[in-house]
GROMACS .gro file of C-alpha atoms in nm:
model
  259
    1UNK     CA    1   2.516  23.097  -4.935
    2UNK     CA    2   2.571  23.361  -4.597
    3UNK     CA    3   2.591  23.179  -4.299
    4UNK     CA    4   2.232  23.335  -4.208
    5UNK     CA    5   2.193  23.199  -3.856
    6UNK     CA    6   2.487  23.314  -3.743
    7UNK     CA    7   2.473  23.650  -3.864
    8UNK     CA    8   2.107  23.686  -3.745
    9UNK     CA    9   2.229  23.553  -3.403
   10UNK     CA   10   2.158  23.865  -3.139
   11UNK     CA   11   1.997  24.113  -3.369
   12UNK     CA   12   1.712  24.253  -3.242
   13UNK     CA   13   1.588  24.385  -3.573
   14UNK     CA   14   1.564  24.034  -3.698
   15UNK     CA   15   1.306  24.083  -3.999
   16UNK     CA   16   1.491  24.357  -4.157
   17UNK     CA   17   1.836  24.220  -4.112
   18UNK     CA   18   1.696  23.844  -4.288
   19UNK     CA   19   1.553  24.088  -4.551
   20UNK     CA   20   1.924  24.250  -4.627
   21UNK     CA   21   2.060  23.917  -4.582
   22UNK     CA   22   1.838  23.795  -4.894
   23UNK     CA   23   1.892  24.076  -5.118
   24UNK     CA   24   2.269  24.026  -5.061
   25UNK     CA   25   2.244  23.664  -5.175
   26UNK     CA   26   2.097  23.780  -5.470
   27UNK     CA   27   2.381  24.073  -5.515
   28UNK     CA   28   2.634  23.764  -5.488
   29UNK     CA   29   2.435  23.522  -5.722
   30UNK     CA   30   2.359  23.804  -6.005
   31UNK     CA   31   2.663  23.981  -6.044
   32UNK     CA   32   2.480  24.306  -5.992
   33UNK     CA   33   2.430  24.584  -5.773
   34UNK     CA   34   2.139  24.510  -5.578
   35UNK     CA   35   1.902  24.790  -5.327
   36UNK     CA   36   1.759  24.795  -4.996
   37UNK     CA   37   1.432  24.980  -4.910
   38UNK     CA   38   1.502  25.283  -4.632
   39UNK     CA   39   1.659  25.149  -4.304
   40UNK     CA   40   1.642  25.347  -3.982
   41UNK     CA   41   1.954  25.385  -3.796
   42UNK     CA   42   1.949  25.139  -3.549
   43UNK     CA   43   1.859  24.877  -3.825
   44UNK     CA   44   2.101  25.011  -4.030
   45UNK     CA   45   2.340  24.975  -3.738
   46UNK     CA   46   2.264  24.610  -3.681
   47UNK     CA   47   2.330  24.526  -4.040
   48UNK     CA   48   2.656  24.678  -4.035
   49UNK     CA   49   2.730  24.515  -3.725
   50UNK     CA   50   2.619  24.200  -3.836
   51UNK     CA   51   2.761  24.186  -4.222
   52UNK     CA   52   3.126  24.380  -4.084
   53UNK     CA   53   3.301  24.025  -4.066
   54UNK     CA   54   3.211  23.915  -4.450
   55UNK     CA   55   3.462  23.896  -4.773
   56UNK     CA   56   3.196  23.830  -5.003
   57UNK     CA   57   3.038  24.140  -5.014
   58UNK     CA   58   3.050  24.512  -4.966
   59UNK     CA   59   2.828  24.757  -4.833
   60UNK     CA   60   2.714  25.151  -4.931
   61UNK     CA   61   2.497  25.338  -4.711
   62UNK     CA   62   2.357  25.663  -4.848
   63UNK     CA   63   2.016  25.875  -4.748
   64UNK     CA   64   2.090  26.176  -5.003
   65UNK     CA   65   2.296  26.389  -4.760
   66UNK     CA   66   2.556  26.335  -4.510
   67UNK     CA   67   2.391  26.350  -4.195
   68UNK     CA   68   2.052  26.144  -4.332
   69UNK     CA   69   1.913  25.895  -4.055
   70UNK     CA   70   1.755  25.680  -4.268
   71UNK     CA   71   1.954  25.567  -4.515
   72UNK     CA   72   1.892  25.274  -4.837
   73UNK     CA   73   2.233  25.022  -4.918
   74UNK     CA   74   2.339  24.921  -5.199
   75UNK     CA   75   2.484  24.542  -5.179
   76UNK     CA   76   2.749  24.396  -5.414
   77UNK     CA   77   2.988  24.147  -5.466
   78UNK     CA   78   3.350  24.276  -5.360
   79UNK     CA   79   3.489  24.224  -5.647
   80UNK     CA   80   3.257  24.509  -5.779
   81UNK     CA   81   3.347  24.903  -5.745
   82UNK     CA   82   3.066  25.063  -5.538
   83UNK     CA   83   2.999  25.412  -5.404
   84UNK     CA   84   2.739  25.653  -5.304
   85UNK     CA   85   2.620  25.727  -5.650
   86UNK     CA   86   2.480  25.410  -5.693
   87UNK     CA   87   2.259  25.448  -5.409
   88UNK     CA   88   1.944  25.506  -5.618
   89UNK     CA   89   1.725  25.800  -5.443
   90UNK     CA   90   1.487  26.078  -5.582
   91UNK     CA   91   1.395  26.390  -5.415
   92UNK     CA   92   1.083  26.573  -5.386
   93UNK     CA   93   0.959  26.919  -5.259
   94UNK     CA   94   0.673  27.003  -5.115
   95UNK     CA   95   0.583  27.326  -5.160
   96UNK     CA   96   0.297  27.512  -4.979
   97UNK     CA   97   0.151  27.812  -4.759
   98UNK     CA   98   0.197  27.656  -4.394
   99UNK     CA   99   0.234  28.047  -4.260
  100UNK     CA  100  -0.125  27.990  -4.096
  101UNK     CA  101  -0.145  27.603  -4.062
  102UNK     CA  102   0.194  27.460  -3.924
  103UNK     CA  103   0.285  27.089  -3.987
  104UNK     CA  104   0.563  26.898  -3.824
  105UNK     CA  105   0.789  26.596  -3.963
  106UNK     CA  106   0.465  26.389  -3.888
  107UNK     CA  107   0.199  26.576  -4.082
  108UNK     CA  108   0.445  26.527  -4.411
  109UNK     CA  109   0.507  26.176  -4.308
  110UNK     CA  110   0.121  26.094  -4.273
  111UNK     CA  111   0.036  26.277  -4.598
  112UNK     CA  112   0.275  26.096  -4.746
  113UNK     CA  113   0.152  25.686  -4.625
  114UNK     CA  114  -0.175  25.843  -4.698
  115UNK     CA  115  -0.124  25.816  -5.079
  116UNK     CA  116  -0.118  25.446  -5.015
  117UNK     CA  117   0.282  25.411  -4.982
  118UNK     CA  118   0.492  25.211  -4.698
  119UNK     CA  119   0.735  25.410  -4.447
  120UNK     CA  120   1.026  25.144  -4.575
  121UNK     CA  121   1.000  25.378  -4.934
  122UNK     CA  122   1.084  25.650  -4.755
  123UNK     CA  123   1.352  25.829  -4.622
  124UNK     CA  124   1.427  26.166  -4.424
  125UNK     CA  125   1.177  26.451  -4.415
  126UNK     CA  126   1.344  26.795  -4.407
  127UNK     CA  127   1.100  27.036  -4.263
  128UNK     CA  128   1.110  27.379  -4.393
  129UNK     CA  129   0.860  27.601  -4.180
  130UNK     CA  130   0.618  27.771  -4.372
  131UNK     CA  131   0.744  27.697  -4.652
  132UNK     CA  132   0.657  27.312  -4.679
  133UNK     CA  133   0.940  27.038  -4.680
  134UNK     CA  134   1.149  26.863  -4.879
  135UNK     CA  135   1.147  26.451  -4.887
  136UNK     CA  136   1.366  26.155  -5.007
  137UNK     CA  137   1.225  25.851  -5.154
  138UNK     CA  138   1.250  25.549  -5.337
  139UNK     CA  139   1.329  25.652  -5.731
  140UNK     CA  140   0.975  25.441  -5.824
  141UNK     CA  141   0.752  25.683  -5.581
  142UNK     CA  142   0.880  26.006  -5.782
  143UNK     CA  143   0.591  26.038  -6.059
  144UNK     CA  144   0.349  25.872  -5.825
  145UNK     CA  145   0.454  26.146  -5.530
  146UNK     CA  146   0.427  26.423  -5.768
  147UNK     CA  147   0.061  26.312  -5.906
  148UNK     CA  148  -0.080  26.184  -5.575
  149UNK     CA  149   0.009  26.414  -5.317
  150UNK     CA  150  -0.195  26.773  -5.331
  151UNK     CA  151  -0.226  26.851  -4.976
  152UNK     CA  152  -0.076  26.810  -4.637
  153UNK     CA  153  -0.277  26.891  -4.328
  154UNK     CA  154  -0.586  27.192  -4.438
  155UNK     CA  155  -0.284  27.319  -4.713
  156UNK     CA  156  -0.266  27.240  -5.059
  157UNK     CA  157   0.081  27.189  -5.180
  158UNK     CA  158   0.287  27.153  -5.508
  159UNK     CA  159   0.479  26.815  -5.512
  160UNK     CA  160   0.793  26.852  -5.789
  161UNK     CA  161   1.120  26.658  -5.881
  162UNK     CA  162   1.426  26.850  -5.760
  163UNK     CA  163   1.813  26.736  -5.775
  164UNK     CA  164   1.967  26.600  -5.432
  165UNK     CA  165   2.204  26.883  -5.468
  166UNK     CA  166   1.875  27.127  -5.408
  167UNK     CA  167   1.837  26.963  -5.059
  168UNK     CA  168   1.832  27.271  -4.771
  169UNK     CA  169   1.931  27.056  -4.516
  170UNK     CA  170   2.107  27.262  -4.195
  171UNK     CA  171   2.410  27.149  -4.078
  172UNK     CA  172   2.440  27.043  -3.718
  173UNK     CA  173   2.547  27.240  -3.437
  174UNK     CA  174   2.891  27.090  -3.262
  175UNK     CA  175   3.005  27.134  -2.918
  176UNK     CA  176   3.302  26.974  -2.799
  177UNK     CA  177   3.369  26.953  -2.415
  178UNK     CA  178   3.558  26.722  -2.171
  179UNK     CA  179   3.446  26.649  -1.837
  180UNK     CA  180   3.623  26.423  -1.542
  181UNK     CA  181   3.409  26.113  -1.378
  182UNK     CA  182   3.468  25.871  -1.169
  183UNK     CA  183   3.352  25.601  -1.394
  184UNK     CA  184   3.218  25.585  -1.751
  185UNK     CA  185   2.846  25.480  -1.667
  186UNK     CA  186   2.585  25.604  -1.891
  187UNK     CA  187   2.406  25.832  -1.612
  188UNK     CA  188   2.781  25.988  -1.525
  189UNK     CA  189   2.900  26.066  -1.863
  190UNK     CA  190   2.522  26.169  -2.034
  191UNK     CA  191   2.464  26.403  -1.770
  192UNK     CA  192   2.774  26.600  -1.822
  193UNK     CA  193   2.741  26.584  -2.155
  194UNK     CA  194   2.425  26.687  -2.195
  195UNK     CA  195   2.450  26.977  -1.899
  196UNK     CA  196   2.160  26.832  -1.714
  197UNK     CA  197   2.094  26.640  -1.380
  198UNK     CA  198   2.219  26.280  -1.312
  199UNK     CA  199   1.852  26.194  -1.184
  200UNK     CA  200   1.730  26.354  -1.514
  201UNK     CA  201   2.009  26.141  -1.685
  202UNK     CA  202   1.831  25.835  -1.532
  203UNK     CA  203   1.472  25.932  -1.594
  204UNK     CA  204   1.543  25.946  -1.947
  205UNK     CA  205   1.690  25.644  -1.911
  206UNK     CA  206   1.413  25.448  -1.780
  207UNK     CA  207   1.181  25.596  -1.958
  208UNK     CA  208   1.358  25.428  -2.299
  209UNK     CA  209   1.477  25.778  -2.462
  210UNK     CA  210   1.807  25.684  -2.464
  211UNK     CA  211   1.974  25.485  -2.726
  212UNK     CA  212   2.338  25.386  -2.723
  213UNK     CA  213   2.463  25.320  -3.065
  214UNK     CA  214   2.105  25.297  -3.190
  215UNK     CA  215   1.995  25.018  -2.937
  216UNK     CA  216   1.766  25.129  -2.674
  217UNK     CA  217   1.952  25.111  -2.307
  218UNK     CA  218   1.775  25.108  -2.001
  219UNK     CA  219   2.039  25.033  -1.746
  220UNK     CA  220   2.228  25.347  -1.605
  221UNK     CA  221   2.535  25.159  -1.536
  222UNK     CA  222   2.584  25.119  -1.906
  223UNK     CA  223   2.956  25.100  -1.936
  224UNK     CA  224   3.104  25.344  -2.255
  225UNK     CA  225   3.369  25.338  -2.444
  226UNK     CA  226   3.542  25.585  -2.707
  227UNK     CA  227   3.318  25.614  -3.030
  228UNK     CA  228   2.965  25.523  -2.846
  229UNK     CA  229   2.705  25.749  -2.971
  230UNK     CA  230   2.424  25.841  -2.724
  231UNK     CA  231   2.116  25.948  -2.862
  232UNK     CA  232   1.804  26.085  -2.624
  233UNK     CA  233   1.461  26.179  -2.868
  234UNK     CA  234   1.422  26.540  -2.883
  235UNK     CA  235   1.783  26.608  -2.758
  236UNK     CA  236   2.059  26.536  -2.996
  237UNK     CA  237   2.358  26.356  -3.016
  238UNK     CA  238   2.645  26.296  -2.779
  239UNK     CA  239   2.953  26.103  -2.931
  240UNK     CA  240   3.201  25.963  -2.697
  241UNK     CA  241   3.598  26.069  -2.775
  242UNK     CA  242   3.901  25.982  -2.634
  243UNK     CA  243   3.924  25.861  -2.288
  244UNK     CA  244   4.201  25.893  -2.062
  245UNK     CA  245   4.298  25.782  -1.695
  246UNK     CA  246   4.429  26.055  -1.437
  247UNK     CA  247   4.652  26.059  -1.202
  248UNK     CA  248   4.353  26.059  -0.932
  249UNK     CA  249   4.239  25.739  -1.130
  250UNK     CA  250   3.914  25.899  -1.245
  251UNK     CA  251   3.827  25.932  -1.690
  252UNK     CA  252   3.895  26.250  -1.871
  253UNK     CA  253   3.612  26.207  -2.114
  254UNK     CA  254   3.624  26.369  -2.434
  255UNK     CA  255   3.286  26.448  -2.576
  256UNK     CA  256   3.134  26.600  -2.939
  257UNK     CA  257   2.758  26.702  -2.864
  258UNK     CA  258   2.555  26.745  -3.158
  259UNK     CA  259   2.226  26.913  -3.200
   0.00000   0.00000   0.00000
């Protein structure tokens, strides 16, 4: 058995890491390669965290593309070979006139529960203007997807099977920069990073948009450290690089911004 307690101890995302912590049980008992539902990223960051120090059993995170946020695992023994193709997933699209009626990430989303499924099924919604969107799901939702779901928002749509490979997913825009501070708070380094105001910085901040390594962060004087990831909703991506002392004791920061 895992030594439960001890990896639960801390997590805020307690239900879903006790969840992974049963099906992994199971992947050590059986012998066999065992699935998660869809985990967001900060869950998915907490189980990592949390299962990092085990021998027992390895991890595989996959969403369908390299940049997917929401991601399933597959669990196995160690002993086992494991990779990304193992990662059972299906892809759908959902084609449809939006020219006249737009609908965001949401509108899919809710069209989508609205057939009767759970968000935990699903996985990343790629948006494709007026042309409808593309979606990632559990393998068992594929038929029932394709049957069920006939219209999103005012527009009727055409729900088929397409290969992962078909995915028109965009590749994110990178900007690497470096700035100087005089300390590597969260407000300092943010700001600069993401070319607004320190007081903006911290009215993100307090406001609970910003997430530091998928955990939400409310304290400006968060201290950083190379390969943080800040996240603020609706923003992007800022990943922290190498840092480096001057001579004037202040941080040369290195920073990737993604968006």
């Amino acid at each position: 058995m895992l030594p439960r307690e001890e990896l639960l101890k801390g997590v805020e995302n307690r239900d879903e890491v006790a969840r992974v912590i049963d099906q992994a049980e199971k992947a050590i008992k059986t012998w066999e390669v065992v699935m998660t539902d869809f985990l967001s990223p900060p869950e998915l960051a907490e189980v990592q965290r949390s299962f990092s120090r085990l021998t027992e059993i390895h991890l595989v995170a996959w969403g369908g593309y390299p940049q997917a946020e929401r991601q399933r695992l597959a669990i196995a023994r160690s002993e086992l070979p494991l990779d990304e193709s193992q990662v059972e997933l299906v892809a759908l699209d959902v084609a449809g006139n939006f020219l006249f009626d737009t609908a965001t990430h949401r509108d899919f989303l809710g069209a989508m529960l609205g057939c009767g499924i759970v968000r935990d099924k699903t996985g990343d919604v790629i948006v494709l203007g007026e042309r409808g969107a593309q979606v990632i799901v559990v393998p068992e939702l594929g038929d029932y997807l394709e049957t069920h779901l006939k219209q999103v928002r005012s527009v009727p749509v055409n729900t088929r099977r397409i290969e992962l490979s078909e995915l028109k997913v965009r590749e994110p825009k990178k900007k690497e920069l470096t700035t100087v501070e005089a300390s590597l708070r969260l407000d300092a380094v943010a700001s600069a990073g993401f070319g607004m105001s320190r007081s903006k910085m911290v009215e993100f901040i307090d406001s609970g948009d910003v997430r530091v390594n998928w955990k939400d962060t409310i304290s400006p004087s968060f201290q950083l450290k190379t390969g943080d990831l800040i996240s603020i909703r609706g923003k992007g991506r800022l990943e922290i690089g190498e840092i480096a002392v001057t001579k004037k004791d202040r941080y040369r920061v290195q920073l990737t911004r993604y968006v």
